[in-house]
Amino acid sequence: MKTYTTADANPAALRDKLTVIYGYGSQGRAHARNLRDSGFNVLVAARPDGASFKQAQEDGLAVDTPENAIPKADLIALLTPDMVQAELYEQIVAPLAKPGAALLFAHGFNVHFGAITPRQDLDVILVAPKGPGALVRSQYEEGRGVPSLFAIHQDATGKARELSLAYADGIGGTRGGVIETTFPEETETDLFGEQAVLCGGATELVVMGFETLVEAGYQPEIAYYEVLHELKLIVDLLNEGGLARMHQFISETAQYGDLTRGPRVVDEHARTQMRQVLKEIRDGTFAREWIAEHKAGRANYQALKQKDLDHPIEEVGRRLRASMSWLKDSASAKKAAA
């Protein structure tokens, strides 16, 4: 596996061209500002009556309507939420993009699952930082970069790879290292990680642990500290140095409990369910379900989300976090940095 760095990128391949950022959310805002600060020619496409238009102007970026911006673009970074991308592509990007332009995504969902079928004359590429937009920006400002992935779905001009690496370099990705993948691999592994481990798996484990302790008669506040609050300690250790670092900094009692009881909680049944979740991602079941849910108005999604937000662990957490001054300091620092 090759890791691409700044030495592999040719920023000049894109620096003198016009890059249009369509979608000024977490990733879009970070990408636009990093590219601008790297000397790239950046234009943000946004509706004049929207918050993104005003925010981009306040950030010192050139802004225009999508209808005016897209026809001028040499590279269009379509960074809007997944569920509106297909409509925006069909209504604005496809009819207005000039021949031979490049179309860039940060997630391969719509292309991989066929919601978007790109024009044959377009380069279709992916650059996906492995971190949220705020981190992409803060690491860039500190002279570092968030590791990223890149992929090529369609190389109409023969320049797709060069453009991908130039874009990755412009947002700081080559400082952290860039790995080549494919649209299917990025999409399927990203969805699996979210559903089985990072979001779905982790939150369900936390909530079930909280419920188990409270059901057994322990105070909800104590349960919160043990199964949610202290999770950050373990995640930070894992992030810093994997399993080895975690074992280095937890007690031997904790290590023994981990090694003997962990596999009883997350057992072969969990592995079977993970395989089923992955199967539903790979065969398109999840994508079809989520697209249908969005088109139907998201009633089930909203109900499930509200159930999460109404859980007792949320009320307990709000009360306890109110006394954690460092969380307020961190939030203020992030707001100031933004």
GROMACS .gro file of N, CA, C and O in nm, residues 242-324:
model
  332
  242GLY      N    1  -0.344   0.259   1.984
  242GLY     CA    2  -0.405   0.128   1.967
  242GLY      C    3  -0.425   0.053   2.098
  242GLY      O    4  -0.422   0.109   2.207
  243LEU      N    5  -0.444  -0.077   2.086
  243LEU     CA    6  -0.470  -0.162   2.203
  243LEU      C    7  -0.351  -0.159   2.300
  243LEU      O    8  -0.369  -0.163   2.423
  244ALA      N    9  -0.230  -0.152   2.246
  244ALA     CA   10  -0.111  -0.154   2.331
  244ALA      C   11  -0.109  -0.036   2.427
  244ALA      O   12  -0.079  -0.053   2.546
  245ARG      N   13  -0.141   0.083   2.377
  245ARG     CA   14  -0.140   0.201   2.465
  245ARG      C   15  -0.251   0.194   2.568
  245ARG      O   16  -0.233   0.235   2.684
  246MET      N   17  -0.368   0.144   2.528
  246MET     CA   18  -0.476   0.129   2.626
  246MET      C   19  -0.433   0.039   2.740
  246MET      O   20  -0.449   0.071   2.857
  247HIS      N   21  -0.375  -0.076   2.706
  247HIS     CA   22  -0.331  -0.170   2.811
  247HIS      C   23  -0.221  -0.109   2.898
  247HIS      O   24  -0.211  -0.140   3.016
  248GLN      N   25  -0.143  -0.021   2.840
  248GLN     CA   26  -0.034   0.042   2.915
  248GLN      C   27  -0.087   0.135   3.024
  248GLN      O   28  -0.024   0.150   3.129
  249PHE      N   29  -0.202   0.197   2.999
  249PHE     CA   30  -0.249   0.301   3.090
  249PHE      C   31  -0.374   0.264   3.171
  249PHE      O   32  -0.426   0.348   3.243
  250ILE      N   33  -0.424   0.144   3.160
  250ILE     CA   34  -0.532   0.101   3.247
  250ILE      C   35  -0.478   0.000   3.346
  250ILE      O   36  -0.373  -0.060   3.324
  251SER      N   37  -0.549  -0.018   3.457
  251SER     CA   38  -0.501  -0.107   3.561
  251SER      C   39  -0.502  -0.252   3.514
  251SER      O   40  -0.571  -0.289   3.418
  252GLU      N   41  -0.426  -0.336   3.585
  252GLU     CA   42  -0.425  -0.478   3.551
  252GLU      C   43  -0.562  -0.540   3.576
  252GLU      O   44  -0.603  -0.633   3.506
  253THR      N   45  -0.633  -0.489   3.677
  253THR     CA   46  -0.769  -0.537   3.703
  253THR      C   47  -0.859  -0.509   3.582
  253THR      O   48  -0.935  -0.595   3.538
  254ALA      N   49  -0.846  -0.386   3.529
  254ALA     CA   50  -0.924  -0.349   3.410
  254ALA      C   51  -0.884  -0.433   3.290
  254ALA      O   52  -0.968  -0.477   3.211
  255GLN      N   53  -0.754  -0.460   3.277
  255GLN     CA   54  -0.707  -0.541   3.165
  255GLN      C   55  -0.764  -0.683   3.172
  255GLN      O   56  -0.811  -0.737   3.071
  256TYR      N   57  -0.759  -0.741   3.292
  256TYR     CA   58  -0.809  -0.878   3.305
  256TYR      C   59  -0.960  -0.884   3.277
  256TYR      O   60  -1.009  -0.974   3.209
  257GLY      N   61  -1.033  -0.784   3.327
  257GLY     CA   62  -1.176  -0.779   3.300
  257GLY      C   63  -1.205  -0.762   3.152
  257GLY      O   64  -1.297  -0.824   3.097
  258ASP      N   65  -1.124  -0.679   3.088
  258ASP     CA   66  -1.136  -0.659   2.943
  258ASP      C   67  -1.117  -0.791   2.869
  258ASP      O   68  -1.201  -0.832   2.786
  259LEU      N   69  -1.010  -0.860   2.900
  259LEU     CA   70  -0.972  -0.980   2.826
  259LEU      C   71  -1.065  -1.099   2.850
  259LEU      O   72  -1.084  -1.182   2.761
  260THR      N   73  -1.126  -1.104   2.969
  260THR     CA   74  -1.209  -1.221   3.001
  260THR      C   75  -1.358  -1.196   2.986
  260THR      O   76  -1.434  -1.288   2.957
  261ARG      N   77  -1.402  -1.071   3.006
  261ARG     CA   78  -1.546  -1.042   3.000
  261ARG      C   79  -1.589  -0.973   2.871
  261ARG      O   80  -1.703  -0.989   2.828
  262GLY      N   81  -1.498  -0.896   2.811
  262GLY     CA   82  -1.533  -0.828   2.687
  262GLY      C   83  -1.587  -0.920   2.580
  262GLY      O   84  -1.692  -0.893   2.520
  263PRO      N   85  -1.519  -1.034   2.554
  263PRO     CA   86  -1.568  -1.126   2.452
  263PRO      C   87  -1.703  -1.191   2.485
  263PRO      O   88  -1.768  -1.244   2.396
  264ARG      N   89  -1.743  -1.186   2.613
  264ARG     CA   90  -1.875  -1.239   2.649
  264ARG      C   91  -1.985  -1.140   2.613
  264ARG      O   92  -2.098  -1.179   2.583
  265VAL      N   93  -1.952  -1.011   2.619
  265VAL     CA   94  -2.052  -0.908   2.586
  265VAL      C   95  -2.061  -0.890   2.436
  265VAL      O   96  -2.169  -0.896   2.376
  266VAL      N   97  -1.948  -0.867   2.373
  266VAL     CA   98  -1.943  -0.855   2.226
  266VAL      C   99  -1.894  -0.989   2.174
  266VAL      O  100  -1.775  -1.012   2.154
  267ASP      N  101  -1.989  -1.079   2.152
  267ASP     CA  102  -1.956  -1.219   2.123
  267ASP      C  103  -1.982  -1.253   1.976
  267ASP      O  104  -1.996  -1.165   1.891
  268GLU      N  105  -1.988  -1.381   1.946
  268GLU     CA  106  -2.009  -1.424   1.808
  268GLU      C  107  -2.144  -1.382   1.752
  268GLU      O  108  -2.159  -1.366   1.631
  269HIS      N  109  -2.240  -1.362   1.842
  269HIS     CA  110  -2.369  -1.309   1.795
  269HIS      C  111  -2.348  -1.170   1.735
  269HIS      O  112  -2.405  -1.137   1.631
  270ALA      N  113  -2.266  -1.088   1.803
  270ALA     CA  114  -2.238  -0.953   1.752
  270ALA      C  115  -2.166  -0.962   1.618
  270ALA      O  116  -2.196  -0.886   1.525
  271ARG      N  117  -2.073  -1.056   1.604
  271ARG     CA  118  -2.003  -1.072   1.478
  271ARG      C  119  -2.099  -1.112   1.366
  271ARG      O  120  -2.091  -1.063   1.253
  272THR      N  121  -2.193  -1.201   1.398
  272THR     CA  122  -2.293  -1.243   1.300
  272THR      C  123  -2.377  -1.125   1.254
  272THR      O  124  -2.405  -1.108   1.135
  273GLN      N  125  -2.417  -1.041   1.351
  273GLN     CA  126  -2.497  -0.924   1.317
  273GLN      C  127  -2.415  -0.823   1.237
  273GLN      O  128  -2.468  -0.758   1.145
  274MET      N  129  -2.287  -0.809   1.270
  274MET     CA  130  -2.200  -0.720   1.191
  274MET      C  131  -2.193  -0.766   1.046
  274MET      O  132  -2.199  -0.685   0.953
  275ARG      N  133  -2.178  -0.895   1.027
  275ARG     CA  134  -2.173  -0.948   0.891
  275ARG      C  135  -2.303  -0.922   0.815
  275ARG      O  136  -2.301  -0.894   0.695
  276GLN      N  137  -2.416  -0.929   0.886
  276GLN     CA  138  -2.544  -0.902   0.823
  276GLN      C  139  -2.557  -0.754   0.788
  276GLN      O  140  -2.605  -0.718   0.680
  277VAL      N  141  -2.512  -0.668   0.880
  277VAL     CA  142  -2.512  -0.524   0.852
  277VAL      C  143  -2.427  -0.494   0.730
  277VAL      O  144  -2.467  -0.418   0.640
  278LEU      N  145  -2.309  -0.554   0.722
  278LEU     CA  146  -2.220  -0.533   0.606
  278LEU      C  147  -2.284  -0.585   0.478
  278LEU      O  148  -2.276  -0.520   0.372
  279LYS      N  149  -2.351  -0.698   0.486
  279LYS     CA  150  -2.419  -0.754   0.368
  279LYS      C  151  -2.525  -0.657   0.317
  279LYS      O  152  -2.537  -0.634   0.196
  280GLU      N  153  -2.601  -0.597   0.409
  280GLU     CA  154  -2.707  -0.504   0.370
  280GLU      C  155  -2.650  -0.376   0.311
  280GLU      O  156  -2.715  -0.310   0.228
  281ILE      N  157  -2.531  -0.338   0.355
  281ILE     CA  158  -2.464  -0.223   0.294
  281ILE      C  159  -2.418  -0.258   0.153
  281ILE      O  160  -2.445  -0.185   0.058
  282ARG      N  161  -2.353  -0.372   0.139
  282ARG     CA  162  -2.293  -0.408   0.011
  282ARG      C  163  -2.396  -0.440  -0.097
  282ARG      O  164  -2.373  -0.411  -0.215
  283ASP      N  165  -2.510  -0.499  -0.058
  283ASP     CA  166  -2.610  -0.532  -0.161
  283ASP      C  167  -2.709  -0.418  -0.186
  283ASP      O  168  -2.801  -0.431  -0.266
  284GLY      N  169  -2.688  -0.305  -0.119
  284GLY     CA  170  -2.771  -0.187  -0.144
  284GLY      C  171  -2.897  -0.179  -0.061
  284GLY      O  172  -2.972  -0.081  -0.073
  285THR      N  173  -2.922  -0.276   0.027
  285THR     CA  174  -3.043  -0.274   0.109
  285THR      C  175  -3.050  -0.148   0.194
  285THR      O  176  -3.154  -0.081   0.200
  286PHE      N  177  -2.941  -0.115   0.262
  286PHE     CA  178  -2.942   0.005   0.347
  286PHE      C  179  -2.963   0.131   0.264
  286PHE      O  180  -3.042   0.218   0.301
  287ALA      N  181  -2.893   0.142   0.152
  287ALA     CA  182  -2.906   0.262   0.068
  287ALA      C  183  -3.050   0.280   0.020
  287ALA      O  184  -3.106   0.389   0.026
  288ARG      N  185  -3.111   0.171  -0.027
  288ARG     CA  186  -3.250   0.181  -0.074
  288ARG      C  187  -3.344   0.220   0.039
  288ARG      O  188  -3.436   0.300   0.020
  289GLU      N  189  -3.320   0.162   0.158
  289GLU     CA  190  -3.404   0.193   0.273
  289GLU      C  191  -3.393   0.340   0.313
  289GLU      O  192  -3.493   0.406   0.339
  290TRP      N  193  -3.270   0.390   0.318
  290TRP     CA  194  -3.247   0.528   0.360
  290TRP      C  195  -3.299   0.627   0.256
  290TRP      O  196  -3.359   0.729   0.289
  291ILE      N  197  -3.279   0.599   0.128
  291ILE     CA  198  -3.332   0.686   0.023
  291ILE      C  199  -3.484   0.690   0.027
  291ILE      O  200  -3.546   0.796   0.016
  292ALA      N  201  -3.547   0.574   0.047
  292ALA     CA  202  -3.693   0.567   0.057
  292ALA      C  203  -3.742   0.642   0.180
  292ALA      O  204  -3.845   0.713   0.174
  293GLU      N  205  -3.671   0.628   0.291
  293GLU     CA  206  -3.709   0.699   0.414
  293GLU      C  207  -3.703   0.850   0.393
  293GLU      O  208  -3.793   0.924   0.435
  294HIS      N  209  -3.598   0.897   0.327
  294HIS     CA  210  -3.585   1.040   0.299
  294HIS      C  211  -3.698   1.090   0.209
  294HIS      O  212  -3.759   1.193   0.238
  295LYS      N  213  -3.727   1.015   0.105
  295LYS     CA  214  -3.832   1.057   0.011
  295LYS      C  215  -3.970   1.056   0.075
  295LYS      O  216  -4.059   1.133   0.036
  296ALA      N  217  -3.989   0.970   0.176
  296ALA     CA  218  -4.119   0.959   0.243
  296ALA      C  219  -4.138   1.062   0.354
  296ALA      O  220  -4.242   1.065   0.419
  297GLY      N  221  -4.035   1.144   0.378
  297GLY     CA  222  -4.050   1.249   0.479
  297GLY      C  223  -3.976   1.225   0.609
  297GLY      O  224  -3.985   1.305   0.702
  298ARG      N  225  -3.907   1.112   0.621
  298ARG     CA  226  -3.821   1.081   0.736
  298ARG      C  227  -3.896   1.062   0.869
  298ARG      O  228  -3.839   1.084   0.976
  299ALA      N  229  -4.021   1.025   0.867
  299ALA     CA  230  -4.098   1.011   0.992
  299ALA      C  231  -4.037   0.907   1.085
  299ALA      O  232  -4.024   0.930   1.207
  300ASN      N  233  -3.999   0.792   1.031
  300ASN     CA  234  -3.941   0.687   1.114
  300ASN      C  235  -3.805   0.730   1.169
  300ASN      O  236  -3.775   0.710   1.288
  301TYR      N  237  -3.725   0.792   1.085
  301TYR     CA  238  -3.594   0.844   1.127
  301TYR      C  239  -3.610   0.944   1.242
  301TYR      O  240  -3.538   0.936   1.343
  302GLN      N  241  -3.704   1.037   1.227
  302GLN     CA  242  -3.723   1.139   1.330
  302GLN      C  243  -3.772   1.077   1.462
  302GLN      O  244  -3.729   1.118   1.571
  303ALA      N  245  -3.859   0.977   1.451
  303ALA     CA  246  -3.910   0.911   1.571
  303ALA      C  247  -3.799   0.837   1.645
  303ALA      O  248  -3.789   0.842   1.768
  304LEU      N  249  -3.716   0.766   1.570
  304LEU     CA  250  -3.605   0.693   1.631
  304LEU      C  251  -3.504   0.788   1.694
  304LEU      O  252  -3.451   0.763   1.804
  305LYS      N  253  -3.478   0.898   1.626
  305LYS     CA  254  -3.383   0.997   1.678
  305LYS      C  255  -3.437   1.059   1.806
  305LYS      O  256  -3.363   1.076   1.905
  306GLN      N  257  -3.566   1.093   1.807
  306GLN     CA  258  -3.626   1.154   1.926
  306GLN      C  259  -3.626   1.058   2.044
  306GLN      O  260  -3.606   1.100   2.159
  307LYS      N  261  -3.643   0.930   2.016
  307LYS     CA  262  -3.636   0.829   2.123
  307LYS      C  263  -3.499   0.830   2.188
  307LYS      O  264  -3.487   0.819   2.312
  308ASP      N  265  -3.396   0.843   2.107
  308ASP     CA  266  -3.260   0.854   2.160
  308ASP      C  267  -3.246   0.978   2.248
  308ASP      O  268  -3.191   0.973   2.359
  309LEU      N  269  -3.295   1.091   2.198
  309LEU     CA  270  -3.280   1.218   2.268
  309LEU      C  271  -3.361   1.223   2.397
  309LEU      O  272  -3.328   1.301   2.489
  310ASP      N  273  -3.466   1.144   2.405
  310ASP     CA  274  -3.552   1.141   2.525
  310ASP      C  275  -3.505   1.040   2.629
  310ASP      O  276  -3.566   1.028   2.736
  311HIS      N  277  -3.400   0.967   2.601
  311HIS     CA  278  -3.353   0.863   2.695
  311HIS      C  279  -3.303   0.928   2.824
  311HIS      O  280  -3.241   1.036   2.821
  312PRO      N  281  -3.325   0.864   2.940
  312PRO     CA  282  -3.281   0.920   3.068
  312PRO      C  283  -3.132   0.954   3.074
  312PRO      O  284  -3.092   1.046   3.146
  313ILE      N  285  -3.049   0.881   2.999
  313ILE     CA  286  -2.906   0.911   3.002
  313ILE      C  287  -2.877   1.052   2.953
  313ILE      O  288  -2.779   1.115   2.994
  314GLU      N  289  -2.963   1.106   2.868
  314GLU     CA  290  -2.946   1.241   2.817
  314GLU      C  291  -2.972   1.345   2.925
  314GLU      O  292  -2.897   1.442   2.939
  315GLU      N  293  -3.077   1.325   3.003
  315GLU     CA  294  -3.110   1.419   3.110
  315GLU      C  295  -3.002   1.417   3.217
  315GLU      O  296  -2.957   1.522   3.266
  316VAL      N  297  -2.958   1.298   3.256
  316VAL     CA  298  -2.851   1.284   3.354
  316VAL      C  299  -2.724   1.350   3.303
  316VAL      O  300  -2.655   1.423   3.375
  317GLY      N  301  -2.691   1.324   3.177
  317GLY     CA  302  -2.570   1.379   3.119
  317GLY      C  303  -2.571   1.531   3.115
  317GLY      O  304  -2.469   1.595   3.143
  318ARG      N  305  -2.684   1.591   3.080
  318ARG     CA  306  -2.692   1.737   3.076
  318ARG      C  307  -2.662   1.797   3.212
  318ARG      O  308  -2.590   1.897   3.223
  319ARG      N  309  -2.717   1.737   3.318
  319ARG     CA  310  -2.694   1.788   3.453
  319ARG      C  311  -2.548   1.775   3.494
  319ARG      O  312  -2.490   1.868   3.551
  320LEU      N  313  -2.489   1.661   3.468
  320LEU     CA  314  -2.351   1.639   3.510
  320LEU      C  315  -2.253   1.722   3.428
  320LEU      O  316  -2.155   1.776   3.481
  321ARG      N  317  -2.278   1.734   3.299
  321ARG     CA  318  -2.185   1.812   3.214
  321ARG      C  319  -2.188   1.960   3.247
  321ARG      O  320  -2.091   2.032   3.220
  322ALA      N  321  -2.297   2.008   3.308
  322ALA     CA  322  -2.308   2.150   3.343
  322ALA      C  323  -2.200   2.191   3.443
  322ALA      O  324  -2.164   2.309   3.451
  323SER      N  325  -2.148   2.095   3.520
  323SER     CA  326  -2.045   2.127   3.619
  323SER      C  327  -1.904   2.097   3.568
  323SER      O  328  -1.807   2.113   3.642
  324MET      N  329  -1.892   2.056   3.444
  324MET     CA  330  -1.761   2.023   3.387
  324MET      C  331  -1.709   2.144   3.311
  324MET      O  332  -1.732   2.162   3.191
   0.00000   0.00000   0.00000
